[in-house]
Every structure is written in C-alpha cells, then in structure tokens.
Coordinates of C-alpha atoms and ligand atoms in Angstrom, one line a residue:
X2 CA 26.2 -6.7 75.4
X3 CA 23.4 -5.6 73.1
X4 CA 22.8 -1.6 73.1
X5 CA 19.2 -2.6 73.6
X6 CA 20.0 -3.8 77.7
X7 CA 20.2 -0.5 78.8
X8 CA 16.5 0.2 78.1
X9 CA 15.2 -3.4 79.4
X10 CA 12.6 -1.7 81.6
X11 CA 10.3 0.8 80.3
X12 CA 11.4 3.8 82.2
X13 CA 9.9 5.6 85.1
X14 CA 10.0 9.2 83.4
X15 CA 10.1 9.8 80.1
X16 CA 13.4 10.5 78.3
X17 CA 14.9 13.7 75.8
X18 CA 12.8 12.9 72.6
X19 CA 15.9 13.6 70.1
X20 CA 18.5 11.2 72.6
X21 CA 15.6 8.5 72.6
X22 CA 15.0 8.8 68.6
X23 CA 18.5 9.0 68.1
X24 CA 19.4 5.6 70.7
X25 CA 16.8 3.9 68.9
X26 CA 17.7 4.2 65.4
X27 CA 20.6 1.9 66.5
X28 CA 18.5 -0.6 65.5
X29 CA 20.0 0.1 62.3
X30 CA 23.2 -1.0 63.0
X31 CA 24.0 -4.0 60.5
X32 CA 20.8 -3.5 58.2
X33 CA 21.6 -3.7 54.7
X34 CA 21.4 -0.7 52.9
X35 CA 19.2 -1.4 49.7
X36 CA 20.4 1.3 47.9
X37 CA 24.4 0.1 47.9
X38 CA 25.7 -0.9 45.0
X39 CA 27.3 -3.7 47.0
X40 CA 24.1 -5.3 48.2
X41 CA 23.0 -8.3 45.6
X42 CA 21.2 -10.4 48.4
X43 CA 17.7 -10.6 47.5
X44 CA 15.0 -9.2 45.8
X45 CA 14.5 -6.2 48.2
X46 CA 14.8 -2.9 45.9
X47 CA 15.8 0.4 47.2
X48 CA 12.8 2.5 47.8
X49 CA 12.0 5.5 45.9
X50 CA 12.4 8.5 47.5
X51 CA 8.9 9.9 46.4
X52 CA 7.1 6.9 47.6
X53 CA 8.9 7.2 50.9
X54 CA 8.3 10.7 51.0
X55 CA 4.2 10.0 50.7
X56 CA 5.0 6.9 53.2
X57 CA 6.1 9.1 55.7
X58 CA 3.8 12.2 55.2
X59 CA 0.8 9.8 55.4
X60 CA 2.1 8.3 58.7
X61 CA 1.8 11.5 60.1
X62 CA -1.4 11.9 59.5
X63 CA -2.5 8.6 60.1
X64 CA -5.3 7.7 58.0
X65 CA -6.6 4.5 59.0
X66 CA -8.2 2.9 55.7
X67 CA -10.8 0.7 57.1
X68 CA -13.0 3.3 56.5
X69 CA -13.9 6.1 54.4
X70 CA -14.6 8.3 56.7
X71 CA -11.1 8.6 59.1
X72 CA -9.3 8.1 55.7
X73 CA -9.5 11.1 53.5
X74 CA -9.3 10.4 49.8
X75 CA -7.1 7.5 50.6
X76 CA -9.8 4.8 49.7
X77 CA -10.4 6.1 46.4
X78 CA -6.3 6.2 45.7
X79 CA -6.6 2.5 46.5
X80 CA -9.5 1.9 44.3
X81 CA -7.7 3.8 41.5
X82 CA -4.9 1.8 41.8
X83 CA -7.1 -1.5 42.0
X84 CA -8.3 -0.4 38.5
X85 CA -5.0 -0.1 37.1
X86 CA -3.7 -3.3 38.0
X87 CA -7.1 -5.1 37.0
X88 CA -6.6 -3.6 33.6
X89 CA -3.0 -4.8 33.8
X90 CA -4.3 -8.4 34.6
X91 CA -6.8 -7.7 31.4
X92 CA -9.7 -7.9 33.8
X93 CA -12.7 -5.6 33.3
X94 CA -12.5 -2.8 36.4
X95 CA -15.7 -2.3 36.7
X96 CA -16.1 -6.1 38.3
X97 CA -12.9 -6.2 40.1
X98 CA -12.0 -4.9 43.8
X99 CA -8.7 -4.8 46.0
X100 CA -7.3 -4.4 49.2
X101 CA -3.7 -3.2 50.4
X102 CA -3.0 -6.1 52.8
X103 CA 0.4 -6.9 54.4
X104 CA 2.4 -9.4 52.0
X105 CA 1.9 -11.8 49.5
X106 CA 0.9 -14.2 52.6
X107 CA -2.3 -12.6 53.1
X108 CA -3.0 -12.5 49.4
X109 CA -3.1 -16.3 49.9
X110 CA -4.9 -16.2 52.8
X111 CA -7.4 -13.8 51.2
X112 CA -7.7 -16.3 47.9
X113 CA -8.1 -19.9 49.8
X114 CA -10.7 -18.5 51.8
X115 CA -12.6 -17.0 48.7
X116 CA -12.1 -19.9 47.4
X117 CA -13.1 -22.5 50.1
X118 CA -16.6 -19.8 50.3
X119 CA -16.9 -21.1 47.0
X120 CA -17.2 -24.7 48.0
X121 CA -18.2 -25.1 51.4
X122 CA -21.3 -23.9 51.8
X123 CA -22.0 -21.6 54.4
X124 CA -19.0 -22.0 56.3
X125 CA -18.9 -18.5 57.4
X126 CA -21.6 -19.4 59.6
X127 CA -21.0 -23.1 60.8
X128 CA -17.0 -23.8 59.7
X129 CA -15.9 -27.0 57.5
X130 CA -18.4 -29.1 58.8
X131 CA -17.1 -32.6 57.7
X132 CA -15.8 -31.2 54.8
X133 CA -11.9 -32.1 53.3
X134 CA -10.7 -29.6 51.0
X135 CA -7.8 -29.7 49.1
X136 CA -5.5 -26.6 47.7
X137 CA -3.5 -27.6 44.9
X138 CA -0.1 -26.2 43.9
X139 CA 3.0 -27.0 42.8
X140 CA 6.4 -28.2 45.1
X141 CA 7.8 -24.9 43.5
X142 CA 5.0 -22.6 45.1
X143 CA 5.8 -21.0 48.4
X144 CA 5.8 -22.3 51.3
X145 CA 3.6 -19.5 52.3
X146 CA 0.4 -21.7 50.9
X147 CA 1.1 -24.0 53.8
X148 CA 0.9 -21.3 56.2
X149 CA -2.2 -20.1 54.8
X150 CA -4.1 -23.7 54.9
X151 CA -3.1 -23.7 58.6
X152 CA -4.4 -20.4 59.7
X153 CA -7.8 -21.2 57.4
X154 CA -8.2 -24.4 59.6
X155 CA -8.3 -26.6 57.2
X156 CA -4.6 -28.1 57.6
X157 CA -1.2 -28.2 55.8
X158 CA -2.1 -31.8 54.9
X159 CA -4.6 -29.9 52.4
X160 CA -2.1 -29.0 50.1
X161 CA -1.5 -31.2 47.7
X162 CA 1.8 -30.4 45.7
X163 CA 1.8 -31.4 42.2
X164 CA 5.4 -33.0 41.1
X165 CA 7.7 -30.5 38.6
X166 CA 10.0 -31.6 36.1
X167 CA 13.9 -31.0 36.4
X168 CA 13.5 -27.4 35.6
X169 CA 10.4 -26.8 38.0
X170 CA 7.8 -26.7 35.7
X171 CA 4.7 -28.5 36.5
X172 CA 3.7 -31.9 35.2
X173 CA 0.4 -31.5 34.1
X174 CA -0.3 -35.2 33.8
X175 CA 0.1 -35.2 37.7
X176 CA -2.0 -32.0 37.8
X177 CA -5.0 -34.1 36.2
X178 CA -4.5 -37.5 37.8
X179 CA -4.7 -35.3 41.6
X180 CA -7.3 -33.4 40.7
X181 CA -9.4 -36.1 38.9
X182 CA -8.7 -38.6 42.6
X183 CA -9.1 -36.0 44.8
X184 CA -12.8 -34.9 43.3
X185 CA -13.3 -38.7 42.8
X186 CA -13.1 -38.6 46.3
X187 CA -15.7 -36.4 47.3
X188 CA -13.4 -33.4 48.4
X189 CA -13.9 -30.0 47.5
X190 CA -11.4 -28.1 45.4
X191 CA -11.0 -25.3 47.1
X192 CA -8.1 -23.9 45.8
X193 CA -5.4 -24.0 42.6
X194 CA -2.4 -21.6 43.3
X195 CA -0.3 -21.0 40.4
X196 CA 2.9 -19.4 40.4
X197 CA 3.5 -16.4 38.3
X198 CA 7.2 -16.1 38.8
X199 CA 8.6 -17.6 41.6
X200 CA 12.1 -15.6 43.0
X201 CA 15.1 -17.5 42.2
X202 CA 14.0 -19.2 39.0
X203 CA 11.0 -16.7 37.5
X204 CA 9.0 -20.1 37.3
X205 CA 5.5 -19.4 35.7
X206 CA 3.1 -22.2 36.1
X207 CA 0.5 -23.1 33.0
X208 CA -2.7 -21.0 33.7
X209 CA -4.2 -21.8 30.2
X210 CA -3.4 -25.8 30.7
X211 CA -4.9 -25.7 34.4
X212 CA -8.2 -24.1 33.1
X213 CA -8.0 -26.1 29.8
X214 CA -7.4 -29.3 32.3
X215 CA -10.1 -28.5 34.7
X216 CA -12.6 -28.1 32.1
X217 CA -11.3 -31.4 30.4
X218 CA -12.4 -33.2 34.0
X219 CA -16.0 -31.4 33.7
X220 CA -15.3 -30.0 37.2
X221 CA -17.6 -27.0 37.4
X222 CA -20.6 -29.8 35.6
X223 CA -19.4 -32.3 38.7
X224 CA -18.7 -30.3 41.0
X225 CA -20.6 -27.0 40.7
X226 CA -18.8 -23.9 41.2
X227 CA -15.4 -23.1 39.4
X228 CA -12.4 -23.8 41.4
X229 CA -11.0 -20.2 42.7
X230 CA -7.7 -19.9 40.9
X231 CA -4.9 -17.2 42.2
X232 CA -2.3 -16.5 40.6
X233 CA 0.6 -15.9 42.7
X234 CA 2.8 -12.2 41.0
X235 CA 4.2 -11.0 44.5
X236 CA 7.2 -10.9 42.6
X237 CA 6.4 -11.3 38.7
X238 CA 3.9 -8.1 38.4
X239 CA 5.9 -5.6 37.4
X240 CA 6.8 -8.0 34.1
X241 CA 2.8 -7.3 33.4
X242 CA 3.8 -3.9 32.4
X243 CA 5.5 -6.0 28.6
X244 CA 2.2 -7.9 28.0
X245 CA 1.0 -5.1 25.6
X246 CA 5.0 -3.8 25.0
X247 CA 6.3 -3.6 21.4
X248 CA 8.5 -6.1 21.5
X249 CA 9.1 -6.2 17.5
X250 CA 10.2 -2.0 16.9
X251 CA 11.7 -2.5 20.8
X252 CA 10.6 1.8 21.4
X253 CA 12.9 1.6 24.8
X254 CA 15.6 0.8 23.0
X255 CA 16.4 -2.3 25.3
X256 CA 19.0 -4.2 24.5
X257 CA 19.3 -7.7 23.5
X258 CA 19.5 -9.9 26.3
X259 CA 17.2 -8.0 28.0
X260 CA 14.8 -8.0 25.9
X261 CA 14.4 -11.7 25.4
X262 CA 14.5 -12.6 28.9
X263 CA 11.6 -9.6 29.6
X264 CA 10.1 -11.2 26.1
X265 CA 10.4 -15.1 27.9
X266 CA 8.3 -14.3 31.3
X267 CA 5.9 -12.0 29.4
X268 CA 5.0 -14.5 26.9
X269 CA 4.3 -16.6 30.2
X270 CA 2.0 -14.2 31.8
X271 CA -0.1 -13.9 28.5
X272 CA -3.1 -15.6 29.9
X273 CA -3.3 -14.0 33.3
X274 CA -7.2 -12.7 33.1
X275 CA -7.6 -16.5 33.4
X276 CA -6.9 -15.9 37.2
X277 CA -9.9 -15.5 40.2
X278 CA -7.2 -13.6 42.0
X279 CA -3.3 -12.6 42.4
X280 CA -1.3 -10.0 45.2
X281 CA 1.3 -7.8 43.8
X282 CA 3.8 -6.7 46.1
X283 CA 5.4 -3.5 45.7
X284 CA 8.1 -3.9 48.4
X285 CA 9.2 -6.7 45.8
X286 CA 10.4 -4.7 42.9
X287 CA 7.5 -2.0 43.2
X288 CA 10.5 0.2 45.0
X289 CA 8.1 0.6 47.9
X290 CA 8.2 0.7 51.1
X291 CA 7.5 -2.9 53.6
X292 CA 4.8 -3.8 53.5
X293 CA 2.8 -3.1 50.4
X294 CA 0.5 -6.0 48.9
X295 CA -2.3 -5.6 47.1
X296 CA -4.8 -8.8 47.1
X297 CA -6.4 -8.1 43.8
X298 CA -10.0 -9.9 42.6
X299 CA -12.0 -9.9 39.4
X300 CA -14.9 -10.8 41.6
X301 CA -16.1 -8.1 43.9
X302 CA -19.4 -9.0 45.1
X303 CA -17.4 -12.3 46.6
X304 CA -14.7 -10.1 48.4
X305 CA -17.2 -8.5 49.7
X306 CA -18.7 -11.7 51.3
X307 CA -15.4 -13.3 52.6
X308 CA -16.4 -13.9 56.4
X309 CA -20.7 -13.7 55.9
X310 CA -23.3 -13.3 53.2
X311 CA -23.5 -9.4 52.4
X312 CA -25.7 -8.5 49.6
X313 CA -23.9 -5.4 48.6
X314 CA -26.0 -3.1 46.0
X315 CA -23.3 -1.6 44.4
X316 CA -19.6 -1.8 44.8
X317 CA -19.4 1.9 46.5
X318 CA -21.9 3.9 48.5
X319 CA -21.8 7.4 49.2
X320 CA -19.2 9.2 51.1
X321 CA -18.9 7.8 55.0
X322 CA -20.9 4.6 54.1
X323 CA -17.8 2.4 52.9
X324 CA -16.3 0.1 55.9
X325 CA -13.6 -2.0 54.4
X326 CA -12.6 -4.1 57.4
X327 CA -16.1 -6.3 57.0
X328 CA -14.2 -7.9 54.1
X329 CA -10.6 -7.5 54.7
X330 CA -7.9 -9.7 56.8
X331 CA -7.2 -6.7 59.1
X332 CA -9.7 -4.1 60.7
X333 CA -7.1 -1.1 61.1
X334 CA -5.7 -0.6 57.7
X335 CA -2.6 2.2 56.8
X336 CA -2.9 4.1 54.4
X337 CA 0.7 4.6 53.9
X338 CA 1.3 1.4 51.3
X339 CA -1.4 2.9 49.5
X340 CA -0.2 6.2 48.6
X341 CA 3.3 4.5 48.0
X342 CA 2.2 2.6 45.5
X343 CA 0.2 4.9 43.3
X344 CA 2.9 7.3 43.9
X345 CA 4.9 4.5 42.3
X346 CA 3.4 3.9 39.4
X347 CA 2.4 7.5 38.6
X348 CA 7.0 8.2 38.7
X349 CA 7.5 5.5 36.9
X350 CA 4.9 4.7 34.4
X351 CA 4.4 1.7 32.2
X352 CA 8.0 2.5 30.5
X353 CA 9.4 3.1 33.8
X354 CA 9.2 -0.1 34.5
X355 CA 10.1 -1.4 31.2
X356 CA 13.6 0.0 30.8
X357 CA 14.1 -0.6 34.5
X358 CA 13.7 -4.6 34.2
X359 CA 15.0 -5.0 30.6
X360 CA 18.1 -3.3 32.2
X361 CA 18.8 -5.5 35.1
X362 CA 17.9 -8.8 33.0
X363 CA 20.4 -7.5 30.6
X364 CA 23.0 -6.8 33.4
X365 CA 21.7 -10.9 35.0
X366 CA 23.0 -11.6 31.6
X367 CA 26.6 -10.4 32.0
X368 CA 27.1 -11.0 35.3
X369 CA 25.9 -14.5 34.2
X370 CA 28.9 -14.8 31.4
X371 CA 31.1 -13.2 33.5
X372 CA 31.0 -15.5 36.4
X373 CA 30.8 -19.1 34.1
X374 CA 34.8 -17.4 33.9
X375 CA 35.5 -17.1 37.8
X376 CA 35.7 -20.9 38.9
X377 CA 32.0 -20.5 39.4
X378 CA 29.6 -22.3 38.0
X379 CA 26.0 -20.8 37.1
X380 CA 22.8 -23.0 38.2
X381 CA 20.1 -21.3 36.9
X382 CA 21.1 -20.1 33.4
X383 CA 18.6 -21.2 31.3
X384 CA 16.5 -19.3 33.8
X385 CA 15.3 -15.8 33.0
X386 CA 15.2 -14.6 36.4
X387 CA 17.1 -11.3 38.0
X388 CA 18.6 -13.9 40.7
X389 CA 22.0 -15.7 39.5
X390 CA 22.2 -19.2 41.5
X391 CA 26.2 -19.9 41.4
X392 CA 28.1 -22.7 42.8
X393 CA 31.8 -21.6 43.7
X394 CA 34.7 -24.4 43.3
X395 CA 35.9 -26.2 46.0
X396 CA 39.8 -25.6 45.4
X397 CA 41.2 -28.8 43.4
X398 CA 37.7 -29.2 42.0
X399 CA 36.5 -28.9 39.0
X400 CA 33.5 -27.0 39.6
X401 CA 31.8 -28.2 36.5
X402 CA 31.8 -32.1 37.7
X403 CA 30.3 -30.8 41.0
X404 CA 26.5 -32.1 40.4
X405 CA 28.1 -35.3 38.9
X406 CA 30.0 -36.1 42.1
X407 CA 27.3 -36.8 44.5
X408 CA 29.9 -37.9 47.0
X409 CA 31.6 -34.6 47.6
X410 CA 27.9 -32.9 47.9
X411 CA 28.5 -32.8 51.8
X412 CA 31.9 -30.8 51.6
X413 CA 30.9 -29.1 49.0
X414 CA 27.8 -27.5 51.0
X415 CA 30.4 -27.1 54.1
X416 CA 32.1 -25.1 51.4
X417 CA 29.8 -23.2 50.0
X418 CA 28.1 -22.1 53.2
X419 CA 31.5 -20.7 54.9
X420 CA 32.7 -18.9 51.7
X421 CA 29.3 -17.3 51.9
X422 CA 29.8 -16.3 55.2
X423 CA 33.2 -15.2 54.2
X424 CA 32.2 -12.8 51.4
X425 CA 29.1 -11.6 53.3
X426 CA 30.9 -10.2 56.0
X427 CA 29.7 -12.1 58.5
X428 CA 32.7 -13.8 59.8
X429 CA 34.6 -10.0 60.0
X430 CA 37.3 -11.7 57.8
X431 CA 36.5 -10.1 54.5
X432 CA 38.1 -6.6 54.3
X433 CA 35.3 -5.3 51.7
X434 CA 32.3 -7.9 51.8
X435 CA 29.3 -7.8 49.1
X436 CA 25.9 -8.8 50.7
X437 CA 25.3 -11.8 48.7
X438 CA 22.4 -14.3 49.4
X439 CA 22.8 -17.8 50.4
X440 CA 20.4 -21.0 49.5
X441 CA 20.4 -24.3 51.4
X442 CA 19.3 -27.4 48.9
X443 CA 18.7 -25.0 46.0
X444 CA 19.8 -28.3 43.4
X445 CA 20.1 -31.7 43.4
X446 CA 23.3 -33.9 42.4
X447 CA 22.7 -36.4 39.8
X448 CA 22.2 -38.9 43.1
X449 CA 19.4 -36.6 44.9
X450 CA 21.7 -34.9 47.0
X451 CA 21.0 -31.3 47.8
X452 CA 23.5 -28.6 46.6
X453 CA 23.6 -25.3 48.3
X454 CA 24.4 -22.1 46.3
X455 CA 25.2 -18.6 46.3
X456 CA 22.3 -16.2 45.4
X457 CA 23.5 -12.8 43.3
X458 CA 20.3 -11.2 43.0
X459 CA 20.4 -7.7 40.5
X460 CA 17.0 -5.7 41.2
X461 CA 19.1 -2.0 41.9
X462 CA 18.3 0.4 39.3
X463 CA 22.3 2.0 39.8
X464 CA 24.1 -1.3 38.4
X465 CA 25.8 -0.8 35.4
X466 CA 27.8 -3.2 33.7
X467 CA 30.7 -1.6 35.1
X468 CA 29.7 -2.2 38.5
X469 CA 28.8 -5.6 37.7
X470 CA 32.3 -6.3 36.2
X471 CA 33.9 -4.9 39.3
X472 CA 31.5 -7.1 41.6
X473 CA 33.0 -10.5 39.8
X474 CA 36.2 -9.3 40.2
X475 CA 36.3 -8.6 43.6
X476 CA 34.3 -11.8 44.2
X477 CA 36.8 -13.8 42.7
X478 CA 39.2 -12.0 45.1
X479 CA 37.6 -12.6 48.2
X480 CA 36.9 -16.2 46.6
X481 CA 40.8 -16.6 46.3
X482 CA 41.7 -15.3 49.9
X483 CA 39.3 -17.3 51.2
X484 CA 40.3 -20.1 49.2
X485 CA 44.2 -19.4 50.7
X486 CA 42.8 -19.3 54.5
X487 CA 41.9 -23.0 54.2
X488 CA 39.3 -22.9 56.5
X489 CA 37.2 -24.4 53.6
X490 CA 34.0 -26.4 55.5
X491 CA 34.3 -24.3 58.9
X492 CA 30.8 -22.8 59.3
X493 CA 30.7 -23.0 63.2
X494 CA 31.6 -19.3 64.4
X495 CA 29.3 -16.7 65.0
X496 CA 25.8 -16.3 64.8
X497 CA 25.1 -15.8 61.4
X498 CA 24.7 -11.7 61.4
X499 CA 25.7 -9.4 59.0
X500 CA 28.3 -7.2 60.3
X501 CA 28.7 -5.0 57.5
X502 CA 26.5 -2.8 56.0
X503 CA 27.8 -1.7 52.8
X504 CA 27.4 2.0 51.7
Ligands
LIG28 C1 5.7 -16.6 45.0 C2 5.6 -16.0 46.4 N1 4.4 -16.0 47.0 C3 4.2 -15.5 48.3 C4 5.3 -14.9 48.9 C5 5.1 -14.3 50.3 O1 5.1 -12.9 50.1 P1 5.3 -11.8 51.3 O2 6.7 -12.0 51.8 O3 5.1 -10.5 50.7 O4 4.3 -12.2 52.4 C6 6.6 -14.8 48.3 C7 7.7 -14.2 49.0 O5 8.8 -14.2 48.5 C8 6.7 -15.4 47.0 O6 7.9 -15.3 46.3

C-alpha cells in the first residue's frame, strides 16, 4: 500500500509541521537523483546549487512577476536576461522582449499565436472566423506543436509535417511544394517551427533555406505579412554560447572530439537572428531548476498585443505601471525561474558553458567507441548529440545485421524493452542498476519496421572518461547476466517504476 493512503482525507486538525514535511518528502522515494553519476536517462541536468539557492530564497519571498509592483527588481532581472539571450540570438535588444513561461510548450503556444495575430485579422476580438490556418514543421519537431494547435483552437489537423530524409533532415522540396499548395489554397500561414536541436539526434532544421524558400514563393508580396517563424532551442541554446567561439586557436583548450561536435551544431545555428521567436529552457541543460522557459521575441510591440490591440508607447513605463499578465500565457508569474536563470549565466559565463558541453560531447564520443565494442550497436553516430541511441544484441545475434533483419524486429523490441527494464532497476533483478533511458520506434529496419533502443544520455558535468569506461563495463555486465537469465522478451511484470535511485 502506498505511504500516501494514510493521509487520504485532509485531516481534521492540523499535524506537527516537521512530521508532516518530513512524511511528505517521501514523495521522493524512487526519484532519480540528477546529480548521480549513475543517472544517464535523459537530458535532465543536476541543478546548480546557486541557482537552487536563489530558487528557494525567492520562494520565500514570493514575488509574483505579473507585475512590477508585488515583484521587487525581479522584472528587471528578467529583462536583463531577455537582453542577453536576444544578443545571443544576434537580435538587436532594444526591439526584443521575453517572458519566463513554464516549458518549451508554452513557448510554442506563445509563437503560433503571435503568429496566427499576424494572419488572421482581428481574431483577438472575433476568433478564426472561417479562417484555416496551417503551422508547418517537420515529422522530427515535437509533438508539443500538436498540443499547441489544439489549445489555439485551430486543430492538430493544422500541422502540416513536412517529410525528412533518412537522417531527419528536412526535405525542402516538400517544404516548398506544401507551402506553395497550402497558400494556393487560400489558407493562412500562420506558423513555420523549426527545430534547433531536437534531443536524441541534435537535429537543426534549415532557417536560411526556409526564409530563402519563402521569399522564392513571394509569400509576404501574396500574402502580406511574413510568416512568424520560431525557432524551437529548448534544448540547443546553450550551443549559442560557440556562435562567436574561437574555434581556430580553441582558448578552452577543448579537446578534439568535442570540439567538432560543438563546431557541427554551432555551424547550424549560424543564422538564428533569422527567427520571429525561440524558448530556451534552462531546466534542459541551463542546470536550473523545473520549470524555467524563457519565450524570447525580436518583436516586442507584438508580444505586447498577443490577446488585443495595445498601443504600447514604449516598451517600459515607470515603476508600478508595468503589468505583464496582459501579454503573457499565465497571470500569476514566479519569480523563482527568473532569478535561477540569471544566477546561471552570471556562475557560469559564456566559457562556462563552453567547456561544459565540449566536455560531455567529448565524453558522447568515447562512450560511443566504447560501446560499438560491447555487442551493442550505436544508432545515432553520425549524430552530434549528448544522447547515445544503442541497440544491445539479442544473444546469438549479430547485432550489426539487426536493421537488415526486419523479421526479428518484433523480438528484438521484446528484447530490448526487458533488458532495459533489467538494467534500469525496475524489475529489482539488477544488483547495481544505471538509470538509462528507453525509446519505443526510435529506427526503422530496412522493411519500415520500428526498432526500439536504449537512450545513454551524458549532460552531468562530474563524468569523466573514467566513469564513462566503468559505466560500459558494468553495462556489459548487467547485459551478460541478463543475457544468462533467459528471460529475453518478458516485459510483463511490474509497472514500469523505477525502484532504484542511484546515489
Ligand atoms: C524541441 C522541443 N520542443 C519543445 C519541447 C517541450 O519542452 P518542455 O518540456 O520544456 O515544455 C521539447 C521537450 O523536450 C523539445 O525537445
């Protein structure tokens, strides 16, 4: 029975403040510790103590950031930090504005309505009207642009998903041939959401070729208003801090590995100021705590009329006079995320940042090598993302003929799934587990079939490649006493719940 039961009923009288703290911190009980050295599930960093520390203090507090007024300084820390990151986008400040919001989510919420202002007239006032729009992104975007289309009221069957290649790039002919039927049409273009690194794969969609193909198809001349473009970086900001890096005299000393892959996704971000809008999380990678977003514009005077016309003056009035929640998602903002984040940036600064992803895309390069030796095969090489994508050997199978055996795809998912379950500790079997990630349908076999596969994701600052050695080692242990157990395929047991929460 669940600890919770005992409490089912809020009581009569109130209970001993340190017994009921101390009762419900057993909520805790399973939840990964981020900060282990034996957690590689996701991108989920550990958070800085500092930014915790100024999480916490600001809680207590309790600044409520919808206005100026009940908020302290706390509005002018977000516009600082708003400046920053514009001027890491390459935006002009002075035209941009920002809003801490709750996830990546709402920064697509924030950009499809901007966007849909742009090209349904007056639809604050009197809604869609008869109006069809379309939001256009790629089947590698997140599935978070659905949600958003939904809650906008103008559908999921408004996304249009423009077809990738094998490697999940887009294919721009496909890009022009929607866009140019879809305006053909008569429907507003409401939307184009672009991918700046997407988590297992670090996929960065064209911006340059999007604006170079809309301007091909005359679109603002036909249509009249540019299409709002955002570009998603919930997870690929911090790789904004090597846009301006030396990459040639390498000051950080990075090493080689590292330095390419860093080298590879800034090279993709080059032409971000192209963008209407992006959200940076820093609970991914930003060592923050949940949830930190920032929705970030380069348009201000349109933020600030994202549910009704406001002719704002100026961007910022006098002390008292500044009410946020006319022009963001929520009315009650913390100011918590806020204070995290610039306390962020300020400890780590630009080479902060720098050294800390050229090291774990260094480390993503040996644990790569190292597990191509471990009957494992690795998906995503060619891929310079911090996640490792592995598909472990069946025993008696040559791991490497896996994708060209379409047949086995089935077991080999049955497979995959329970030795997951195995080495994550949720079965109870594994005497030391390591809290790996697991991903249904990440590939195809040559035949279409969908291959799952192990997720090793590196974002903790602690790995070295000691660690890292020792991790593939043990894996390959618990791989062969699992392998020895031949209960290959069994995935019915228990619920799937982490029952180990490595220190
Ligand atoms: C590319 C991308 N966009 C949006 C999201 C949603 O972000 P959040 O979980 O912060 O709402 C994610 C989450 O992983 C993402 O990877």
């Amino acid at each position: 029975m669940s600890w919770l039961a005992a409490y089912e009923t809020v009581p009569g009288e109130g209970a001993d403040p340190g017994a009921v703290v101390a009762a419900g911190l057993g909520a805790l009980r399973g939840q990964m510790r981020w900060h282990s050295l034996a957690v590689l599930h996701n991108v989920t960093q550990p958070v800085l103590t500092t930014a915790w520390l100024a999480h916490a203090v600001t809680s207590l507090y309790n600044p409520n950031a919808l206005w100026d007024l009940v908020s302290g300084g706390y509005l002018d820390v977000e516009r600082q930090v708003v400046r920053q990151l514009s001027r890491l986008m390459g935006w002009d400040a002075g035209s941009c504005d920002g809003l801490f919001t709750f996830g990546g989510k709402a920064g697509l919420l924030y950009a499809i309505r901007l966007g849909l202002n742009r090209c349904v007239p007056d639809l604050s006032r009197s809604g869609l009207g008869g109006a069809s729009p379309m939001v256009l992104t790629t089947d590698q975007n997140h599935y978070s642009v659905d949600s958003a289309c939904s809650l906008v009221g103008i559908g999921t069957d408004a996304v249009i998903r423009v077809p990738t290649n094998s490697r999940g790039f887009m294919d721009q002919d496909a890009f022009r041939a929607i866009a140019e039927e879809g305006i053909a049409a008569g429907r507003p273009l409401a939307c184009v959401v672009l991918c700046g690194g997407n988590t297992l794969d670090a996929i960065i969609d064209p911006l340059q070729d999007v604006v170079d193909i809309l301007d091909d198809l005359a679109v603002h001349e036909r249509l009249g208003y540019h299409p709002w473009i955002h570009f998603d970086l919930p997870l690929g900001w911090p790789w904004l801090f090597f846009r301006d890096y030396d990459f040639a005299t390498n000051p950080l000393g990075i090493e080689e590995h590292g330095l390419a892959a860093a080298g590879q996704i800034a090279a993709a971000l080059a032409r971000a100021e192209l963008a209407d809008s992006t959200c940076f999380d820093f609970h991914k990678l930003g060592f923050a705590p949940y949830s930190g977003s920032v929705f970030l514009t380069r348009h201000w005077r349109e933020l600030r009329s994202i549910f009704r016309d406001e002719q704002t003056p100026q961007p910022w009035l006098e002390h008292g006079g500044n009410f946020r929640q006319h022009h963001s998602i929520e009315h009650s903002r913390s100011g918590a995320p806020i204070l995290a984040a610039w306390v962020v940036l300020q400890t780590l600064g630009q080479d902060g940042f720098r050294a800390y992803l050229g090291h774990l895309h260094q480390l993503t390069a040996r644990l790569r090598s190292r597990i191509a030796q471990a009957d494992m095969t690795v998906l995503n090489g060619a891929s310079p993302s911090l996640a490792t994508m592995v598909l472990p050997a069946r025993p008696g199978t040559p791991v490497s003929h896996v994708r060209e055996l379409p047949a086995q795809a089935e077991a080999q998912n049955l497979y995959t799934e329970a030795l997951f379950r195995y080495v994550a500790g949720m079965d109870g079997n594994a005497a030391r587990p390591v809290a790996i990630g697991f991903v249904p349908g990440y590939a195809k076999t040559g035949s279409g079939h969908s291959l799952s596969a192990l997720r090793l994701f590196l974002v903790n600052p602690f790995l070295d490649a000691g660690h890292i050695d020792a991790v593939v080692d043990h894996l390959r242990n618990l791989k062969r006493d699992f392998d020895q157990l031949g209960t290959h395929g069994d995935v019915a047991g228990p619920a799937p719940r982490l029952i180990h929460t490595p220190k």
